[in-house]
Amino acid sequence: MSAQQILLGLLESGPRHGYDLKREYEARFPELRPLRFSQIYATLARLDRDGLVTLIGESGGQGPDRKEYAITDSGVSDLETWLATPLPADEPPRGELFLKVALALLSGRDAAPLLAAQRALHMEQMRALTRRKAAATSEAEIVVSDFGLFHLEADLQWIEHTSKRLSGLAAELRR
Amino acid sequence: MTAVVANELSCHFGDIPAVDLASFRVDQGEFVAVEGPSGSGKSTLLNLIGGLEAPTSGSVLVDGVEIAALGESDRAAFRRTHVGMVFQLYDLLPTLNAWQNVAVPALIQGNRLRTQRSRAQELLARVGLSERAEHRPAELSGGEQQRVAIARALMNDPKLILADEPTGALDSVTGDEILELMRSLCADGQTVIMVTHAARAAAHADRSLQMVDGSVVVPELID
């Protein structure tokens, strides 16, 4: 899971301090692994250096949380590319797929094209594994292929169910 | 060579578009899965291709022939010689043994049962059931019954096999064997179009047509 994309996704709706970003992320995605403050501040500094966010103000007090950041056009474009790119189907980081869907919906985008692209990649991978299994010369090869096939099938069922819940999920996330 | 061409094919039941403007083509020798959830129009699409259902608009050509344009008896005759059907629950006749079930399509064509024995035995060998020719359906496992049904579908040497959830009633290992059997038919030049809601079954095919609410929405292209 990429802290960079999480922060860009949250910043798209408006400028925030690091502290606000952490609080909002944990409130919206309690089921995902929390981000540490150090991770957030380091990522924001890197994003600033790379021109994906910009520092728009520093309030009084001390420490990194004085800084308020806004997303730049390059940041939006980086986020868009990430949101539209399906994950590799051989070893999909499953939480990241949910995050892509959620952040796309949170920003008013349509998540259906991503799910369709992911589905197509998964099917391609399933066909490859099925061919490998059909040509297998050992039980181990069959069992390993099946391991991949059953996991991919479960992902596909999740994709199918999620596709039907996109409008409800979007409404819930934007609340 | 093209086996099936659908052009803006639609089939509406009253206000419900079971199939809506579906356009696709399937080449001879391809194994194509039609995927989609229940009620997405998969079976109706299969019935349109097999001439069991008439389109509301658009066309479907099987082996270059527009089935919907044929009269009822010509359509039935075309179906018997050009299309073999395989169903989820095998639909074998319980009082006939395996080879007699395989021979049934030839009987409907007007042939006598005893003249069809060697052809039926040959097809049972093709599906790996030579030893079970004299057994009745009740004496066969689900996988064996589906093999008999596949042999039956091949009896009149059709170019196209239409299969509706052929592994829906089988365990996954037996299902794999049936799907690889169908794949081997395609390697011999047979065209197979299979409806399934299971991704693991669809993955045995060369490609998938994805159906949602009557539309073919993700026509994944073959390389």
XYZ file of C-alpha atoms in Angstrom:
398
model
C 0.000 0.000 0.000
C 1.438 3.335 -1.002
C 1.404 6.225 1.489
C 2.046 8.565 -1.429
C -1.214 7.666 -3.192
C -3.196 7.707 0.051
C -2.040 11.246 0.848
C -2.615 12.490 -2.704
C -6.064 10.907 -2.691
C -6.992 12.656 0.537
C -5.430 15.987 -0.438
C -7.391 16.143 -3.661
C -10.498 17.418 -1.895
C -8.586 20.274 -0.237
C -5.361 21.319 1.574
C -4.544 19.614 4.894
C -1.944 19.392 7.621
C -0.206 16.063 8.195
C -2.142 15.563 11.412
C -5.486 16.011 9.608
C -4.422 13.559 6.922
C -3.621 10.892 9.500
C -6.889 11.417 11.351
C -8.972 11.376 8.188
C -7.227 8.281 6.817
C -7.824 6.342 10.023
C -11.448 7.444 10.229
C -12.208 6.470 6.637
C -10.178 3.277 6.429
C -10.114 1.758 9.922
C -9.632 -1.714 8.388
C -6.341 -0.764 6.711
C -2.934 -0.556 8.335
C -2.465 2.836 10.084
C 0.117 5.337 8.806
C 2.746 6.592 11.261
C 3.278 10.329 11.662
C 6.921 9.946 10.649
C 5.811 8.177 7.486
C 3.290 10.917 6.680
C 5.728 13.781 7.177
C 8.493 12.061 5.232
C 6.119 11.291 2.373
C 4.771 14.852 2.291
C 8.316 16.228 2.154
C 9.137 13.894 -0.736
C 5.936 14.772 -2.585
C 6.793 18.460 -2.122
C 10.292 17.887 -3.474
C 8.837 16.038 -6.516
C 6.280 18.774 -7.199
C 3.220 16.587 -6.515
C 2.125 18.709 -3.538
C 2.985 22.252 -2.575
C 3.396 23.948 0.779
C 0.737 26.625 1.020
C 1.176 27.875 4.552
C 2.893 27.465 7.894
C 0.999 28.239 11.061
C 2.599 29.103 14.386
C 4.105 26.554 16.715
C 6.824 24.032 16.148
C 7.351 20.732 14.373
C 6.373 19.428 10.962
C 2.654 19.764 11.594
C 2.823 23.534 11.140
C 2.890 22.857 7.416
C -0.229 22.813 5.257
C -0.030 21.137 1.858
C -2.130 21.254 -1.312
C -2.060 18.838 -4.232
C -0.610 20.185 -7.518
C -1.725 19.432 -11.092
C 1.147 16.936 -11.362
C -0.095 15.351 -8.141
C -3.621 14.955 -9.556
C -2.223 13.474 -12.724
C -0.030 11.041 -10.755
C -3.064 10.014 -8.688
C -5.192 9.545 -11.806
C -2.619 7.239 -13.386
C -2.436 5.136 -10.227
C -6.227 4.951 -9.871
C -6.666 3.798 -13.457
C -3.946 1.126 -13.378
C -5.021 -2.414 -12.461
C -2.747 -4.396 -10.170
C -0.634 -7.290 -11.414
C -2.856 -10.377 -11.256
C -0.106 -12.820 -10.264
C 0.419 -11.402 -6.766
C -2.296 -8.816 -6.250
C -1.991 -6.701 -3.087
C -5.660 -7.066 -2.249
C -6.063 -4.190 0.179
C -4.696 -1.843 -2.451
C -7.482 -2.720 -4.860
C -10.063 -1.719 -2.269
C -8.127 1.490 -1.638
C -8.102 2.355 -5.335
C -11.850 1.806 -5.548
C -12.513 3.837 -2.392
C -10.289 6.757 -3.349
C -11.712 6.863 -6.885
C -15.244 7.044 -5.471
C -14.274 9.528 -2.767
C -13.102 11.911 -5.469
C -16.257 11.479 -7.558
C -14.594 9.269 -10.180
C -16.082 6.104 -11.644
C -14.413 2.965 -10.263
C -16.134 0.628 -12.759
C -13.468 0.920 -15.504
C -10.742 -0.011 -13.009
C -12.713 -3.055 -11.853
C -13.334 -4.100 -15.472
C -9.616 -3.757 -16.275
C -8.701 -5.712 -13.142
C -11.184 -8.391 -14.070
C -9.691 -8.752 -17.553
C -6.154 -9.071 -16.105
C -7.316 -11.630 -13.566
C -9.002 -13.687 -16.303
C -5.834 -13.574 -18.389
C -3.856 -14.846 -15.432
C -6.449 -17.560 -14.745
C -6.255 -18.753 -18.343
C -2.454 -18.895 -18.096
C -2.648 -20.905 -14.849
C -5.296 -23.205 -16.328
C -3.036 -23.935 -19.334
C -0.132 -24.566 -16.975
C -2.260 -26.900 -14.910
C -3.509 -28.786 -17.986
C 0.107 -29.330 -19.089
C 1.326 -30.174 -15.577
C 3.580 -33.179 -15.164
C 3.427 -33.315 -11.370
C 0.842 -33.107 -8.630
C 2.807 -30.244 -7.087
C 2.409 -28.184 -10.250
C -1.351 -28.847 -10.257
C -1.702 -27.913 -6.594
C 0.324 -24.725 -6.990
C -1.742 -23.724 -10.046
C -4.937 -24.424 -8.116
C -3.747 -22.246 -5.246
C -3.498 -19.304 -7.643
C -6.737 -20.153 -9.426
C -8.873 -20.339 -6.269
C -7.474 -17.043 -4.968
C -8.040 -15.301 -8.279
C -11.565 -16.697 -8.391
C -12.260 -15.261 -4.928
C -10.929 -11.877 -6.084
C -13.210 -12.013 -9.110
C -16.216 -12.706 -6.915
C -15.269 -9.701 -4.804
C -14.933 -7.591 -7.966
C -18.363 -8.735 -9.152
C -20.018 -7.978 -5.805
C -18.244 -4.631 -5.478
C -19.269 -3.638 -9.017
C -22.881 -3.888 -7.895
C -22.285 -1.788 -4.778
C -20.360 1.119 -6.274
C -23.115 3.706 -6.020
C -23.919 2.817 -2.406
C -20.244 2.796 -1.491
C -19.708 6.153 -3.195
C -22.592 7.709 -1.262
C -21.262 6.299 2.007
C -17.694 7.490 1.425
C -18.750 11.019 0.484
C -20.929 11.411 3.555
C -13.159 -19.339 -40.832
C -16.007 -17.744 -38.922
C -18.395 -20.081 -37.100
C -20.783 -17.545 -35.551
C -21.406 -13.869 -36.251
C -23.845 -11.828 -34.170
C -24.689 -8.336 -35.315
C -26.586 -6.040 -32.940
C -28.477 -9.089 -31.776
C -31.363 -8.363 -29.405
C -34.018 -10.464 -27.769
C -36.623 -8.730 -25.633
C -39.215 -10.477 -23.478
C -41.858 -7.768 -23.221
C -40.009 -4.748 -21.835
C -37.059 -6.811 -20.617
C -34.036 -6.843 -22.905
C -32.647 -10.324 -22.169
C -30.053 -9.737 -24.884
C -29.385 -6.205 -26.053
C -27.425 -5.257 -29.177
C -24.849 -8.013 -28.825
C -22.214 -8.022 -31.563
C -19.377 -10.541 -31.677
C -17.850 -13.261 -33.788
C -16.475 -16.679 -33.016
C -14.019 -18.482 -35.300
C -14.107 -22.143 -36.201
C -12.076 -24.109 -33.647
C -12.416 -21.520 -30.888
C -13.466 -22.308 -27.342
C -15.366 -19.241 -26.116
C -16.931 -18.754 -22.692
C -19.984 -16.555 -22.219
C -19.682 -15.279 -18.660
C -21.994 -13.301 -16.454
C -24.159 -13.427 -13.341
C -27.603 -15.047 -13.223
C -30.099 -13.141 -15.321
C -27.457 -11.429 -17.438
C -28.786 -13.013 -20.642
C -26.190 -15.768 -21.136
C -28.606 -18.622 -21.720
C -30.842 -16.514 -23.956
C -27.772 -15.673 -26.048
C -26.997 -19.378 -26.335
C -30.588 -20.124 -27.335
C -30.439 -17.403 -30.009
C -27.264 -18.940 -31.454
C -28.871 -22.385 -31.376
C -32.086 -21.161 -32.999
C -34.203 -22.096 -29.970
C -35.135 -18.445 -29.496
C -35.878 -15.880 -32.232
C -34.222 -12.438 -32.138
C -36.355 -9.320 -31.688
C -33.878 -7.491 -33.920
C -30.398 -7.907 -35.319
C -29.029 -11.139 -36.691
C -26.969 -14.186 -35.858
C -25.283 -16.304 -38.526
C -24.188 -19.859 -37.771
C -21.921 -21.345 -40.419
C -23.039 -18.467 -42.699
C -26.756 -19.225 -42.297
C -29.198 -16.846 -40.639
C -31.203 -19.304 -38.581
C -33.988 -16.863 -37.723
C -34.782 -16.499 -41.435
C -35.484 -20.235 -41.775
C -38.950 -21.729 -41.354
C -39.602 -23.850 -38.289
C -38.895 -27.253 -39.835
C -35.796 -26.034 -41.713
C -34.569 -24.445 -38.513
C -35.014 -27.712 -36.600
C -33.229 -29.620 -39.379
C -30.381 -27.102 -39.409
C -30.034 -27.361 -35.646
C -29.882 -31.164 -35.742
C -27.024 -31.236 -38.233
C -25.082 -28.078 -37.355
C -25.440 -27.639 -33.600
C -24.802 -30.033 -30.704
C -26.137 -29.142 -27.257
C -24.726 -30.001 -23.826
C -26.699 -29.183 -20.676
C -25.932 -28.859 -16.972
C -27.902 -31.957 -15.959
C -26.864 -34.114 -18.948
C -30.482 -34.867 -19.965
C -29.833 -38.507 -20.864
C -32.695 -40.955 -21.425
C -32.743 -43.227 -18.344
C -33.941 -46.369 -20.131
C -31.220 -46.326 -22.794
C -27.630 -47.361 -22.184
C -24.648 -45.083 -22.926
C -24.116 -45.896 -26.606
C -27.873 -45.814 -27.285
C -28.071 -42.342 -25.707
C -25.176 -41.211 -27.897
C -27.036 -42.478 -30.980
C -30.285 -40.582 -30.237
C -29.584 -37.579 -32.553
C -29.070 -40.000 -35.466
C -32.414 -41.674 -34.670
C -34.170 -38.312 -34.852
C -32.562 -37.974 -38.293
C -34.398 -41.157 -39.271
C -31.623 -43.748 -38.888
C -32.112 -47.151 -37.259
C -30.466 -47.730 -33.905
C -28.452 -50.840 -34.871
C -26.803 -49.045 -37.815
C -25.442 -46.397 -35.447
C -23.664 -48.591 -32.944
C -20.125 -48.324 -34.349
C -20.316 -44.534 -34.699
C -21.649 -44.237 -31.120
C -18.898 -46.561 -29.803
C -16.282 -44.501 -31.629
C -17.549 -41.328 -29.954
C -17.619 -42.991 -26.526
C -13.962 -43.899 -27.090
C -13.296 -40.262 -28.025
C -14.644 -39.111 -24.647
C -12.826 -41.901 -22.769
C -15.844 -44.116 -21.993
C -15.336 -47.210 -24.188
C -15.768 -49.487 -21.219
C -19.115 -48.031 -20.158
C -21.066 -48.392 -23.422
C -23.615 -50.826 -21.996
C -24.254 -48.942 -18.759
C -27.403 -46.928 -18.163
C -27.216 -43.344 -16.825
C -28.095 -44.427 -13.270
C -25.002 -46.648 -13.301
C -22.707 -43.795 -14.342
C -21.160 -40.979 -12.296
C -22.019 -37.352 -13.052
C -18.781 -36.842 -14.955
C -19.383 -40.012 -16.987
C -22.933 -38.934 -17.790
C -21.640 -35.585 -19.037
C -19.104 -37.412 -21.231
C -21.983 -39.401 -22.733
C -23.861 -36.140 -23.315
C -20.820 -34.653 -25.086
C -20.494 -37.750 -27.274
C -24.214 -37.425 -28.070
C -23.728 -33.774 -29.039
C -21.071 -34.917 -31.543
C -23.207 -37.691 -33.087
C -24.373 -35.780 -36.193
C -20.930 -34.214 -36.597
C -22.033 -30.620 -35.947
C -19.508 -27.816 -36.386
C -20.756 -26.028 -33.292
C -21.260 -27.249 -29.723
C -23.311 -25.080 -27.366
C -22.854 -25.905 -23.697
C -24.972 -24.407 -20.910
C -23.143 -24.644 -17.529
C -21.759 -28.086 -18.454
C -19.825 -28.391 -15.190
C -22.429 -26.738 -12.951
C -23.389 -30.036 -11.300
C -19.893 -31.521 -11.088
C -17.146 -31.304 -8.469
C -14.197 -29.142 -9.494
C -11.785 -31.962 -10.397
C -14.360 -33.737 -12.598
C -15.363 -30.344 -14.018
C -11.762 -29.696 -15.044
C -11.669 -33.030 -16.893
C -14.865 -32.218 -18.792
C -13.584 -28.755 -19.726
C -10.257 -30.130 -20.941
C -12.203 -32.674 -22.995
C -14.122 -29.817 -24.629
C -10.856 -27.991 -25.181
C -9.430 -31.033 -26.941
C -12.469 -31.045 -29.256
C -11.554 -27.480 -30.263
C -7.981 -28.558 -30.927
C -9.569 -30.975 -33.447
C -11.413 -28.078 -35.141
C -14.711 -28.145 -33.232
C -16.149 -24.795 -32.138
C -17.468 -24.656 -28.568
C -19.457 -21.829 -26.988
C -20.004 -22.392 -23.281
C -22.182 -20.439 -20.884
C -20.862 -20.306 -17.335
C -21.047 -18.125 -14.263
C -17.809 -19.648 -12.911
C -14.539 -17.882 -13.703
C -12.554 -21.058 -13.151
C -14.593 -22.820 -15.853
C -14.283 -19.839 -18.203
C -10.500 -19.885 -17.777
C -10.374 -23.152 -19.768
C -11.665 -21.282 -22.822
C -9.567 -19.249 -25.268
C -11.426 -16.099 -24.318
C -14.589 -14.781 -22.657
C -17.549 -12.729 -23.713
C -18.690 -10.939 -20.571
C -22.432 -10.286 -20.257
C -24.076 -7.741 -17.964
C -27.779 -6.946 -18.200
C -28.057 -8.358 -21.705
C -25.065 -6.536 -23.149
C -21.737 -8.003 -24.105
C -19.664 -5.440 -22.206
C -16.103 -6.682 -22.119
C -15.322 -8.425 -25.356
C -11.789 -9.430 -24.356
C -9.831 -9.679 -27.558
C -7.615 -12.593 -28.359
C -4.002 -11.677 -29.171
